[in-house]
Short mmCIF file of C-alpha atoms and ligand atoms in Angstrom, two decimals:
data_model
loop_
_atom_site.label_atom_id
_atom_site.label_comp_id
_atom_site.label_asym_id
_atom_site.label_seq_id
_atom_site.Cartn_x
_atom_site.Cartn_y
_atom_site.Cartn_z
CA UNK O 184 -5.40 -8.88 -17.60
CA UNK O 185 -3.53 -12.09 -18.42
CA UNK O 186 -1.99 -13.66 -15.35
CA UNK O 187 1.68 -13.67 -16.28
CA UNK O 188 5.22 -12.80 -15.29
CA UNK O 189 6.50 -10.25 -17.82
CA UNK O 190 9.83 -8.66 -16.93
CA UNK O 191 9.26 -4.88 -17.16
CA UNK O 192 12.99 -4.30 -17.74
CA UNK O 193 13.00 -6.03 -21.12
CA UNK O 194 9.40 -6.97 -21.88
CA UNK O 195 10.18 -10.68 -21.84
CA UNK O 196 7.26 -12.98 -20.99
CA UNK O 197 8.63 -15.51 -18.53
CA UNK O 198 5.54 -17.47 -17.52
CA UNK O 199 1.81 -17.44 -18.21
CA UNK O 200 -0.70 -18.91 -15.76
CA UNK O 201 -4.16 -20.28 -16.44
CA UNK O 202 -6.84 -18.76 -14.22
CA UNK O 203 -8.62 -21.11 -11.84
CA UNK O 204 -11.88 -22.64 -13.04
CA UNK O 205 -15.12 -22.23 -11.06
CA UNK O 206 -14.73 -25.76 -9.76
CA UNK O 207 -11.16 -25.13 -8.59
CA UNK O 208 -12.30 -21.94 -6.84
CA UNK O 209 -15.13 -23.88 -5.23
CA UNK O 210 -12.66 -26.44 -3.85
CA UNK O 211 -10.47 -23.71 -2.40
CA UNK O 212 -13.41 -22.00 -0.73
CA UNK O 213 -14.54 -25.33 0.72
CA UNK O 214 -11.05 -25.90 2.09
CA UNK O 215 -10.97 -22.38 3.56
CA UNK O 216 -14.23 -22.99 5.42
CA UNK O 217 -13.31 -26.43 6.76
CA UNK O 218 -9.88 -25.20 7.83
CA UNK O 219 -11.42 -22.23 9.60
CA UNK O 220 -13.54 -24.50 11.82
CA UNK O 221 -10.36 -25.89 13.40
CA UNK O 222 -8.06 -22.93 12.98
CA UNK O 223 -10.33 -20.53 14.88
CA UNK O 224 -9.92 -22.77 17.92
CA UNK O 225 -6.12 -22.74 17.88
CA UNK O 226 -4.28 -20.73 20.53
CA UNK O 227 -2.48 -17.46 19.97
CA UNK O 228 0.74 -19.33 20.81
CA UNK O 229 0.09 -21.77 17.95
CA UNK O 230 -0.49 -18.95 15.47
CA UNK O 231 2.32 -16.79 16.85
CA UNK O 232 4.92 -19.55 16.59
CA UNK O 233 4.05 -19.97 12.92
CA UNK O 234 4.15 -16.26 12.24
CA UNK O 235 7.59 -16.03 13.87
CA UNK O 236 8.71 -18.94 11.72
CA UNK O 237 7.33 -17.08 8.68
CA UNK O 238 9.53 -14.09 9.57
CA UNK O 239 12.53 -16.37 9.78
CA UNK O 240 11.84 -17.99 6.39
CA UNK O 241 11.44 -14.57 4.79
CA UNK O 242 14.76 -13.40 6.20
CA UNK O 243 16.68 -16.54 5.26
CA UNK O 244 15.36 -16.31 1.68
CA UNK O 245 15.24 -12.52 1.37
CA UNK O 246 17.42 -12.36 -1.75
CA UNK O 247 15.32 -14.95 -3.56
CA UNK O 248 11.99 -13.24 -2.83
CA UNK O 249 13.42 -9.80 -3.51
CA UNK O 250 14.60 -10.95 -6.94
CA UNK O 251 11.17 -12.39 -7.69
CA UNK O 252 9.55 -9.01 -7.02
CA UNK O 253 12.12 -7.15 -9.11
CA UNK O 254 11.67 -9.49 -12.04
CA UNK O 255 7.89 -9.32 -11.91
CA UNK O 256 7.41 -5.57 -11.32
CA UNK O 257 10.74 -3.76 -11.70
CA UNK O 258 11.42 -2.54 -8.13
CA UNK O 259 15.13 -1.74 -7.53
CA UNK O 260 16.63 -4.75 -5.82
CA UNK O 261 17.85 -2.91 -2.71
CA UNK O 262 14.29 -1.69 -2.10
CA UNK O 263 12.97 -5.21 -2.69
CA UNK O 264 15.30 -6.59 0.00
CA UNK O 265 14.09 -3.85 2.38
CA UNK O 266 10.50 -4.86 1.62
CA UNK O 267 11.13 -8.48 2.62
CA UNK O 268 12.75 -7.30 5.86
CA UNK O 269 9.71 -5.15 6.59
CA UNK O 270 7.43 -8.16 6.08
CA UNK O 271 9.41 -10.01 8.73
CA UNK O 272 8.95 -7.03 11.06
CA UNK O 273 5.17 -7.02 10.66
CA UNK O 274 5.00 -10.79 11.30
CA UNK O 275 6.95 -10.38 14.55
CA UNK O 276 4.92 -7.34 15.55
CA UNK O 277 1.62 -9.23 15.42
CA UNK O 278 3.07 -12.43 16.85
CA UNK O 279 4.14 -10.37 19.87
CA UNK O 280 1.20 -7.97 20.17
CA UNK O 281 -1.87 -10.01 19.21
CA UNK O 282 -2.46 -11.04 22.81
CA UNK O 283 -2.63 -7.41 23.87
CA UNK O 284 -4.90 -6.39 20.97
CA UNK O 285 -7.28 -9.32 21.43
CA UNK O 286 -7.52 -9.41 25.21
CA UNK O 287 -11.19 -9.10 26.24
CA UNK O 288 -12.06 -5.66 27.57
CA UNK O 289 -14.05 -5.70 30.84
CA UNK O 290 -16.44 -2.78 31.30
CA UNK O 291 -18.48 -1.92 34.42
CA UNK O 292 -22.22 -1.83 33.71
CA UNK O 293 -25.39 -2.98 35.51
CA UNK O 294 -24.36 -6.62 34.72
CA UNK O 295 -22.49 -8.80 37.15
CA UNK O 296 -19.95 -9.04 34.36
CA UNK O 297 -19.82 -7.42 30.92
CA UNK O 298 -17.02 -7.45 28.43
CA UNK O 299 -16.02 -7.11 24.81
CA UNK O 300 -14.36 -10.03 23.07
CA UNK O 301 -12.73 -10.21 19.64
CA UNK O 302 -13.55 -13.22 17.48
CA UNK O 303 -12.49 -14.14 13.94
CA UNK O 304 -14.91 -13.71 11.05
CA UNK O 305 -13.83 -16.58 8.75
CA UNK O 306 -12.48 -16.40 5.21
CA UNK O 307 -11.32 -12.91 4.25
CA UNK O 308 -10.65 -12.05 0.62
CA UNK O 309 -7.66 -9.79 -0.03
CA UNK O 310 -7.45 -8.10 -3.44
CA UNK O 311 -3.95 -6.75 -3.65
CA UNK O 312 -1.82 -4.57 -5.98
CA UNK O 313 1.55 -5.25 -7.55
CA UNK O 314 3.47 -2.24 -6.24
CA UNK O 315 4.53 -3.83 -2.93
CA UNK O 316 3.84 -7.46 -3.85
CA UNK O 317 4.95 -8.91 -0.50
CA UNK O 318 4.38 -6.03 1.92
CA UNK O 319 0.75 -5.35 0.96
CA UNK O 320 -0.09 -9.01 1.51
CA UNK O 321 1.82 -9.41 4.77
CA UNK O 322 0.34 -6.30 6.32
CA UNK O 323 -3.08 -7.87 5.71
CA UNK O 324 -2.32 -11.46 6.60
CA UNK O 325 -0.30 -10.97 9.78
CA UNK O 326 -3.14 -9.49 11.87
CA UNK O 327 -5.85 -11.44 10.04
CA UNK O 328 -4.28 -14.86 10.66
CA UNK O 329 -3.27 -13.99 14.24
CA UNK O 330 -6.92 -13.11 14.89
CA UNK O 331 -7.94 -16.61 13.74
CA UNK O 332 -9.25 -15.78 10.27
CA UNK O 333 -8.24 -17.59 7.12
CA UNK O 334 -7.09 -15.66 4.05
CA UNK O 335 -7.77 -15.83 0.31
CA UNK O 336 -5.48 -13.79 -1.91
CA UNK O 337 -6.38 -12.42 -5.32
CA UNK O 338 -3.11 -10.76 -6.21
CA UNK O 339 -2.48 -8.45 -9.18
CA UNK O 340 -2.17 -10.35 -12.45
CA UNK O 341 1.44 -9.26 -13.05
CA UNK O 342 2.83 -10.77 -9.82
CA UNK O 343 1.55 -14.37 -9.81
CA UNK O 344 4.86 -15.88 -8.73
CA UNK O 345 5.02 -13.56 -5.71
CA UNK O 346 1.48 -14.66 -4.82
CA UNK O 347 2.40 -18.33 -5.02
CA UNK O 348 5.65 -17.77 -3.10
CA UNK O 349 3.76 -16.15 -0.22
CA UNK O 350 1.41 -19.13 0.05
CA UNK O 351 4.36 -21.50 0.10
CA UNK O 352 6.20 -19.47 2.79
CA UNK O 353 3.18 -19.81 5.09
CA UNK O 354 2.87 -23.54 4.46
CA UNK O 355 6.57 -24.00 5.16
CA UNK O 356 6.13 -22.07 8.40
CA UNK O 357 3.61 -24.67 9.53
CA UNK O 358 0.30 -22.91 8.97
CA UNK O 359 -2.28 -25.61 8.21
CA UNK O 360 -3.24 -26.04 4.57
CA UNK O 361 -6.19 -23.78 3.79
CA UNK O 362 -5.28 -21.03 6.26
CA UNK O 363 -3.89 -18.94 3.44
CA UNK O 364 -4.60 -19.68 -0.22
CA UNK O 365 -3.68 -17.85 -3.39
CA UNK O 366 -6.44 -17.74 -5.98
CA UNK O 367 -4.97 -17.21 -9.42
CA UNK O 368 -8.00 -15.45 -10.83
CA UNK O 369 -8.64 -12.48 -13.10
CA UNK O 370 -10.43 -9.42 -11.80
CA UNK O 371 -13.82 -10.25 -13.42
CA UNK O 372 -13.83 -13.46 -11.33
CA UNK O 373 -13.67 -11.49 -8.07
CA UNK O 374 -17.39 -10.71 -8.01
CA UNK O 375 -18.48 -14.33 -7.79
CA UNK O 376 -15.96 -15.11 -5.06
CA UNK O 377 -17.01 -12.06 -3.05
CA UNK O 378 -20.71 -12.91 -3.39
CA UNK O 379 -20.08 -16.45 -2.16
CA UNK O 380 -21.51 -16.84 1.35
CA UNK O 381 -18.33 -18.62 2.46
CA UNK O 382 -16.38 -15.36 2.06
CA UNK O 383 -17.08 -13.07 5.01
CA UNK O 384 -15.25 -9.82 4.25
CA UNK O 385 -12.93 -8.16 1.78
CA UNK O 386 -9.95 -5.84 1.80
CA UNK O 387 -8.75 -4.17 -1.38
CA UNK O 388 -5.66 -2.12 -2.02
CA UNK O 389 -5.61 -0.56 -5.45
CA UNK O 390 -7.25 2.01 -7.67
CA UNK O 391 -10.40 3.99 -7.01
CA UNK O 392 -12.16 2.17 -9.85
CA UNK O 393 -11.46 -1.29 -8.43
CA UNK O 394 -12.32 -0.04 -4.93
CA UNK O 395 -15.72 1.25 -6.01
CA UNK O 396 -16.55 -2.00 -7.77
CA UNK O 397 -15.53 -4.25 -4.88
CA UNK O 398 -17.12 -1.99 -2.25
CA UNK O 399 -20.43 -1.90 -4.09
CA UNK O 400 -20.55 -5.68 -4.34
CA UNK O 401 -19.59 -5.99 -0.67
CA UNK O 402 -22.30 -3.44 0.14
CA UNK O 403 -24.97 -5.43 -1.69
CA UNK O 404 -23.88 -8.54 0.18
CA UNK O 405 -23.59 -6.61 3.50
CA UNK O 406 -20.02 -7.71 3.96
CA UNK O 407 -17.38 -5.70 5.72
CA UNK O 408 -14.86 -4.01 3.43
CA UNK O 409 -11.64 -2.09 3.91
CA UNK O 410 -10.30 0.01 1.04
CA UNK O 411 -6.76 1.35 0.64
CA UNK O 412 -6.85 3.40 -2.54
CA UNK O 413 -4.86 6.00 -4.38
CA UNK O 414 -3.39 9.24 -3.16
CA UNK O 415 -1.85 12.49 -4.31
CA UNK O 416 -0.02 13.33 -1.13
CA UNK O 417 1.03 16.92 -0.51
CA UNK O 418 4.53 17.70 0.76
CA UNK O 419 4.32 21.19 2.21
CA UNK O 420 7.52 23.15 2.81
CA UNK O 421 7.16 26.37 4.80
CA UNK O 422 9.60 29.27 5.07
CA UNK O 423 11.23 28.08 8.31
CA UNK O 424 11.97 24.52 7.11
CA UNK O 425 15.37 22.90 6.81
CA UNK O 426 15.50 22.97 3.00
CA UNK O 427 18.49 20.68 2.50
CA UNK O 428 16.89 17.97 4.62
CA UNK O 429 13.46 18.53 3.05
CA UNK O 430 14.80 18.12 -0.50
CA UNK O 431 16.77 15.04 0.48
CA UNK O 432 13.61 13.42 1.86
CA UNK O 433 11.57 14.78 -1.07
CA UNK O 434 13.59 12.67 -3.50
CA UNK O 435 12.96 9.45 -1.57
CA UNK O 436 9.35 10.41 -0.92
CA UNK O 437 8.67 10.79 -4.62
CA UNK O 438 11.02 8.21 -6.14
CA UNK O 439 10.67 5.15 -3.93
CA UNK O 440 9.43 2.15 -5.93
CA UNK O 441 10.05 4.02 -9.19
CA UNK O 442 7.45 6.56 -8.12
CA UNK O 443 4.69 3.96 -7.83
CA UNK O 444 3.72 4.31 -4.18
CA UNK O 445 0.31 5.29 -2.88
CA UNK O 446 1.84 7.44 -0.13
CA UNK O 447 4.52 8.96 -2.35
CA UNK O 448 4.77 12.73 -2.06
CA UNK O 449 3.26 13.76 -5.38
CA UNK O 450 2.52 17.47 -4.97
CA UNK O 451 5.25 19.69 -3.51
CA UNK O 452 3.64 22.81 -2.10
CA UNK O 453 6.34 25.39 -1.48
CA UNK O 454 6.33 28.69 0.38
CA UNK O 455 7.30 31.39 -2.13
CA UNK O 456 10.29 32.52 -0.07
CA UNK O 457 12.05 29.12 -0.26
CA UNK O 458 10.66 27.81 -3.56
CA UNK O 459 13.63 28.82 -5.75
CA UNK O 460 16.14 27.17 -3.44
CA UNK O 461 14.02 24.02 -3.09
CA UNK O 462 13.56 23.76 -6.86
CA UNK O 463 17.28 24.17 -7.53
CA UNK O 464 18.29 21.53 -5.00
CA UNK O 465 15.61 19.09 -6.15
CA UNK O 466 16.69 19.37 -9.79
CA UNK O 467 20.32 18.75 -8.77
CA UNK O 468 19.37 15.65 -6.82
CA UNK O 469 17.19 14.34 -9.65
CA UNK O 470 20.18 14.67 -12.01
CA UNK O 471 22.15 12.32 -9.76
CA UNK O 472 19.62 9.47 -9.82
CA UNK O 473 20.78 6.32 -11.57
CA UNK O 474 18.23 4.83 -13.97
CA UNK O 475 18.81 1.26 -15.11
CA UNK O 476 18.57 -2.46 -14.54
CA UNK O 477 16.63 -2.90 -11.28
CA UNK O 478 18.68 -5.99 -10.46
CA UNK O 479 21.83 -3.85 -10.24
CA UNK O 480 22.47 -2.78 -6.64
CA UNK O 481 23.30 0.84 -7.61
CA UNK O 482 20.10 1.46 -9.53
CA UNK O 483 17.81 4.11 -8.03
CA UNK O 484 15.06 4.00 -10.65
CA UNK O 485 13.96 0.93 -12.56
CA UNK O 486 11.24 0.53 -15.20
CA UNK O 487 7.57 1.14 -14.48
CA UNK O 488 5.72 -2.08 -13.81
CA UNK O 489 3.65 -2.31 -16.99
CA UNK O 490 3.41 -0.64 -20.43
CA UNK O 491 0.00 0.74 -19.40
CA UNK O 492 1.45 2.66 -16.47
CA UNK O 493 4.07 4.12 -18.81
CA UNK O 494 1.31 5.11 -21.24
CA UNK O 495 -0.74 6.75 -18.46
CA UNK O 496 2.10 8.80 -17.00
CA UNK O 497 3.29 9.86 -20.46
CA UNK O 498 -0.20 11.09 -21.25
CA UNK O 499 -0.61 12.90 -17.92
CA UNK O 500 2.70 14.73 -18.29
CA UNK O 501 2.19 15.76 -21.90
CA UNK O 502 -1.37 16.95 -21.20
CA UNK O 503 -0.15 19.03 -18.25
CA UNK O 504 2.61 20.56 -20.42
CA UNK O 505 0.18 21.18 -23.27
CA UNK O 506 -2.05 23.12 -20.87
CA UNK O 507 0.87 25.34 -19.76
CA UNK O 508 2.98 23.30 -17.32
CA UNK O 509 6.74 23.87 -17.40
CA UNK O 510 9.38 21.11 -17.37
CA UNK O 511 12.42 21.54 -15.12
CA UNK O 512 13.88 18.12 -15.89
CA UNK O 513 12.72 14.99 -17.77
CA UNK O 514 9.28 15.02 -19.36
CA UNK O 515 10.18 12.95 -22.44
CA UNK O 516 9.82 9.21 -22.80
CA UNK O 517 13.05 7.26 -23.20
CA UNK O 518 13.58 5.38 -26.43
CA UNK O 519 14.55 2.07 -24.90
CA UNK O 520 13.16 -1.35 -24.36
CA UNK O 521 11.49 -1.70 -21.00
CA UNK O 522 8.97 0.62 -19.41
CA UNK O 523 11.35 3.42 -18.44
CA UNK O 524 10.21 6.94 -17.66
CA UNK O 525 12.77 9.56 -16.63
CA UNK O 526 12.74 11.44 -13.31
CA UNK O 527 10.64 14.50 -14.11
CA UNK O 528 9.83 17.77 -12.36
CA UNK O 529 6.94 19.95 -13.51
CA UNK O 530 6.09 23.43 -12.31
CA UNK O 531 3.50 26.12 -13.23
CA UNK O 532 0.85 23.42 -13.00
CA UNK O 533 -2.33 24.75 -14.64
CA UNK O 534 -5.70 24.63 -12.88
CA UNK O 535 -7.76 21.60 -14.02
CA UNK O 536 -4.74 19.92 -15.64
CA UNK O 537 -3.97 16.29 -14.74
CA UNK O 538 -1.10 17.62 -12.57
CA UNK O 539 -3.59 19.50 -10.43
CA UNK O 540 -6.23 16.82 -9.98
CA UNK O 541 -4.97 13.30 -10.78
CA UNK O 542 -2.70 10.80 -9.09
CA UNK O 543 0.67 10.51 -10.91
CA UNK O 544 1.91 6.92 -10.49
CA UNK O 545 5.49 7.33 -11.68
CA UNK O 546 8.66 9.40 -11.03
CA UNK O 547 7.11 12.82 -11.61
CA UNK O 548 7.20 15.63 -9.03
CA UNK O 549 4.62 18.40 -9.31
CA UNK O 550 5.71 21.75 -7.84
CA UNK O 551 3.36 24.47 -6.61
CA UNK O 552 4.00 27.84 -4.93
CA UNK O 553 1.94 29.47 -2.19
CA UNK O 554 2.12 32.61 -0.06
CA UNK O 555 1.20 31.18 3.33
CA UNK O 556 0.03 28.16 5.33
CA UNK O 557 -3.62 28.84 4.62
CA UNK O 558 -3.07 28.67 0.85
CA UNK O 559 -0.92 25.56 1.31
CA UNK O 560 -3.68 23.76 3.20
CA UNK O 561 -6.34 24.78 0.70
CA UNK O 562 -4.21 23.39 -2.13
CA UNK O 563 -3.37 20.25 -0.14
CA UNK O 564 -7.08 19.58 0.40
CA UNK O 565 -8.11 20.43 -3.16
CA UNK O 566 -7.95 16.91 -4.60
CA UNK O 567 -10.38 14.02 -4.10
CA UNK O 568 -7.64 12.13 -2.21
CA UNK O 569 -6.81 12.10 1.48
CA UNK O 570 -4.16 9.49 2.15
CA UNK O 571 -1.00 11.02 3.66
CA UNK O 572 0.69 14.41 3.94
CA UNK O 573 4.05 15.72 5.02
CA UNK O 574 4.66 19.23 6.32
CA UNK O 575 8.03 20.86 6.98
CA UNK O 576 8.08 23.59 9.61
CA UNK O 577 9.34 24.18 13.14
CA UNK O 578 6.54 26.55 14.09
CA UNK O 579 4.26 24.97 16.74
CA UNK O 580 1.27 27.11 15.79
CA UNK O 581 1.57 26.04 12.13
CA UNK O 582 1.81 22.41 13.21
CA UNK O 583 -1.37 22.67 15.31
CA UNK O 584 -3.27 24.15 12.37
CA UNK O 585 -1.93 21.50 9.99
CA UNK O 586 -2.96 18.66 12.33
CA UNK O 587 -6.43 20.17 12.60
CA UNK O 588 -7.04 21.11 8.96
CA UNK O 589 -5.23 18.79 6.52
CA UNK O 590 -7.70 16.15 5.36
CA UNK O 591 -5.65 12.93 5.42
CA UNK O 592 -5.34 9.62 7.22
CA UNK O 593 -1.73 10.31 8.23
CA UNK O 594 0.21 13.51 8.75
CA UNK O 595 3.98 13.42 9.12
CA UNK O 596 5.74 16.53 10.40
CA UNK O 597 9.33 17.05 9.24
CA UNK O 598 9.50 13.48 7.96
CA UNK O 599 8.68 11.01 5.21
CA UNK O 600 5.17 9.53 5.14
CA UNK O 601 5.64 5.81 5.73
CA UNK O 602 3.77 2.82 7.09
CA UNK O 603 4.81 1.37 10.43
CA UNK O 604 3.21 -1.72 12.02
CA UNK O 605 2.87 0.22 15.29
CA UNK O 606 0.73 2.97 13.72
CA UNK O 607 -2.64 2.68 11.98
CA UNK O 608 -2.50 3.25 8.23
CA UNK O 609 -5.26 4.28 5.84
CA UNK O 610 -6.99 7.11 4.07
CA UNK O 611 -9.98 9.36 4.00
CA UNK O 612 -12.05 10.83 1.11
CA UNK O 613 -11.42 8.86 -2.14
CA UNK O 614 -8.29 7.28 -0.67
CA UNK O 615 -10.52 4.74 1.03
CA UNK O 616 -11.72 3.80 4.47
CA UNK O 617 -10.81 1.48 7.28
CA UNK O 618 -7.33 1.01 8.67
CA UNK O 619 -4.52 -1.48 8.41
CA UNK O 620 -1.71 -2.12 10.89
CA UNK O 621 -1.55 -1.53 14.64
CA UNK O 622 -4.51 -2.49 16.85
CA UNK O 623 -7.01 -0.69 14.61
CA UNK O 624 -5.96 -2.80 11.63
CA UNK O 625 -6.41 -6.00 13.56
CA UNK O 626 -9.86 -4.97 14.75
CA UNK O 627 -11.14 -4.47 11.19
CA UNK O 628 -11.59 -8.20 10.65
CA UNK O 629 -12.96 -9.43 13.95
CA UNK O 630 -16.41 -9.66 15.41
CA UNK O 631 -16.32 -7.20 18.30
CA UNK O 632 -18.72 -9.17 20.46
CA UNK O 633 -20.35 -7.70 23.55
CA UNK O 634 -21.09 -10.15 26.37
CA UNK O 635 -23.41 -9.18 29.25
CA UNK O 636 -24.17 -11.51 32.13
CA UNK O 637 -26.56 -10.99 35.03
P1 NAP Y 286 -5.79 -1.84 -9.61
O1 NAP Y 286 -5.79 -1.88 -11.07
O2 NAP Y 286 -7.00 -1.34 -8.91
O3 NAP Y 286 -5.40 -3.30 -9.10
C1 NAP Y 286 -5.36 -3.65 -7.75
C2 NAP Y 286 -5.94 -5.03 -7.58
O4 NAP Y 286 -7.34 -4.99 -7.86
C3 NAP Y 286 -5.36 -6.08 -8.53
O5 NAP Y 286 -5.34 -7.31 -7.89
C4 NAP Y 286 -6.36 -6.09 -9.67
O6 NAP Y 286 -6.35 -7.29 -10.39
C5 NAP Y 286 -7.65 -5.92 -8.91
N1 NAP Y 286 -8.74 -5.34 -9.67
C6 NAP Y 286 -8.69 -4.40 -10.63
N2 NAP Y 286 -9.93 -4.09 -11.04
C7 NAP Y 286 -10.79 -4.84 -10.33
C8 NAP Y 286 -12.20 -4.98 -10.30
N3 NAP Y 286 -13.00 -4.26 -11.09
N4 NAP Y 286 -12.74 -5.87 -9.45
C9 NAP Y 286 -11.95 -6.60 -8.63
N5 NAP Y 286 -10.62 -6.53 -8.61
C10 NAP Y 286 -10.03 -5.65 -9.45
O7 NAP Y 286 -4.63 -0.94 -9.03
P2 NAP Y 286 -3.15 -0.85 -9.55
O8 NAP Y 286 -3.09 0.08 -10.71
O9 NAP Y 286 -2.59 -2.20 -9.70
O10 NAP Y 286 -2.45 -0.20 -8.26
C11 NAP Y 286 -2.20 1.14 -8.19
C12 NAP Y 286 -3.22 1.87 -7.33
O11 NAP Y 286 -3.23 1.30 -6.03
C13 NAP Y 286 -2.82 3.31 -7.15
O12 NAP Y 286 -3.94 4.12 -7.22
C14 NAP Y 286 -2.21 3.31 -5.75
O13 NAP Y 286 -2.21 4.56 -5.14
C15 NAP Y 286 -3.10 2.32 -5.06
N6 NAP Y 286 -2.44 1.83 -3.84
C16 NAP Y 286 -2.94 2.19 -2.64
C17 NAP Y 286 -2.31 1.78 -1.46
C18 NAP Y 286 -2.83 2.17 -0.12
O14 NAP Y 286 -2.39 1.59 0.88
N7 NAP Y 286 -3.74 3.12 -0.01
C19 NAP Y 286 -1.18 0.96 -1.55
C20 NAP Y 286 -0.70 0.61 -2.80
C21 NAP Y 286 -1.35 1.04 -3.94
P3 NAP Y 286 -5.70 -7.37 -11.87
O15 NAP Y 286 -4.26 -7.10 -11.71
O16 NAP Y 286 -6.00 -8.74 -12.31
O17 NAP Y 286 -6.38 -6.32 -12.69
#
């Protein structure tokens, strides 16, 4: 993909970037390694002060960075502002908690002293997606840099200005040059960088295809990898749920970021006895959503990020309808410039149709009906994905069964699936492996070294 800023609202190409040459990449890797030699010896106070400063810079310039995201990938501006605020939160969280997460752990053994210590690995490559152009990067870099690693970012090709802005925020905050570098490279260039012995580990957030490619290269090189991949999260509503509240949350859960969120609720699995009411309320709420210019503060749904995403979702919806799916609202592309797709609800989803098995990365809700919890869980677990799930019930026995049996990395009960710096985040099955955020996220990119002394 060409590295360029193309406004998804009107298709206008605003800036094209030339990918780095091999020699330029080589210089950046050399800088990463030499910087690491000094940076790994800096104190947590040194790193923490700079991360707090980073939070401050983000907040002071939140409108500017939010606008950059909206122009590059079409996120409604109010959500973009919220994303910048969340980045500041994750910076502060790690600045304040790194000490606790990295404190050596003393363990009684036959030694006079034995303990576990957490040491940085070196240069970590982060391959990141466009859907949360700032958040995805900050949730990686905050723990990684606090742990003493240095970061190399290969961002998605459609958000190059966000990638460069992040590097400049960190430099302005006082991080030494080379601690965090953006590599403007295309995806075929990733392999060489990852195979380079100066790069010690990799984290990728993106599609299953990209994840498999990067993980297999990392595997051949015996380098640690963390993968945050796609999802088709179930949103299960049982007969004792608060339906008004569930539908209200259902709209946000599906529509946030124009429907392009890995942990969006994508499959709504409804108990037969409440399904009619849920459907009716959801359709009403979908009617009220405002589609339009993502820079306008009232806009709920902006354009999809690229023409390819529009093409994919259009194909998935029409194939599902062709196979027998029923449209409750939307379902037709909008004749307009920009990559707009209307809020859509599909029901009667046929077995083996895209609606049953694929991830829908756009504003399309897929509705299913079941007779009981058992059927709901079977349906929830029936895809290759296992990222998040939400279940709506007050029954304690149902909750216990859901916690035990739903195959996901995060289960939210009577609430929206969301990431929170205090809680580990990640998936199972084809949604990836490893965790980000919290202590677990920080421990992914450290050498957990055991020390034993007689
Ligand atoms: P993508 O095409 O996989 O792109 C993600 C990143 O990987 C981009 O930087 C892309 O670069 C790069 N890339 C693509 N193919 C590659 C390859 N073969 N080798 C190395 N790098 C490669 O994903 P996307 O369509 O942008 O993002 C949407 C997907 O990400 C969805 O499936 C979504 O669910 C998932 N996602 C998951 C999480 C999570 O936390 N689990 C969060 C957000 C998104 P180019 O742009 O240059 O191609």
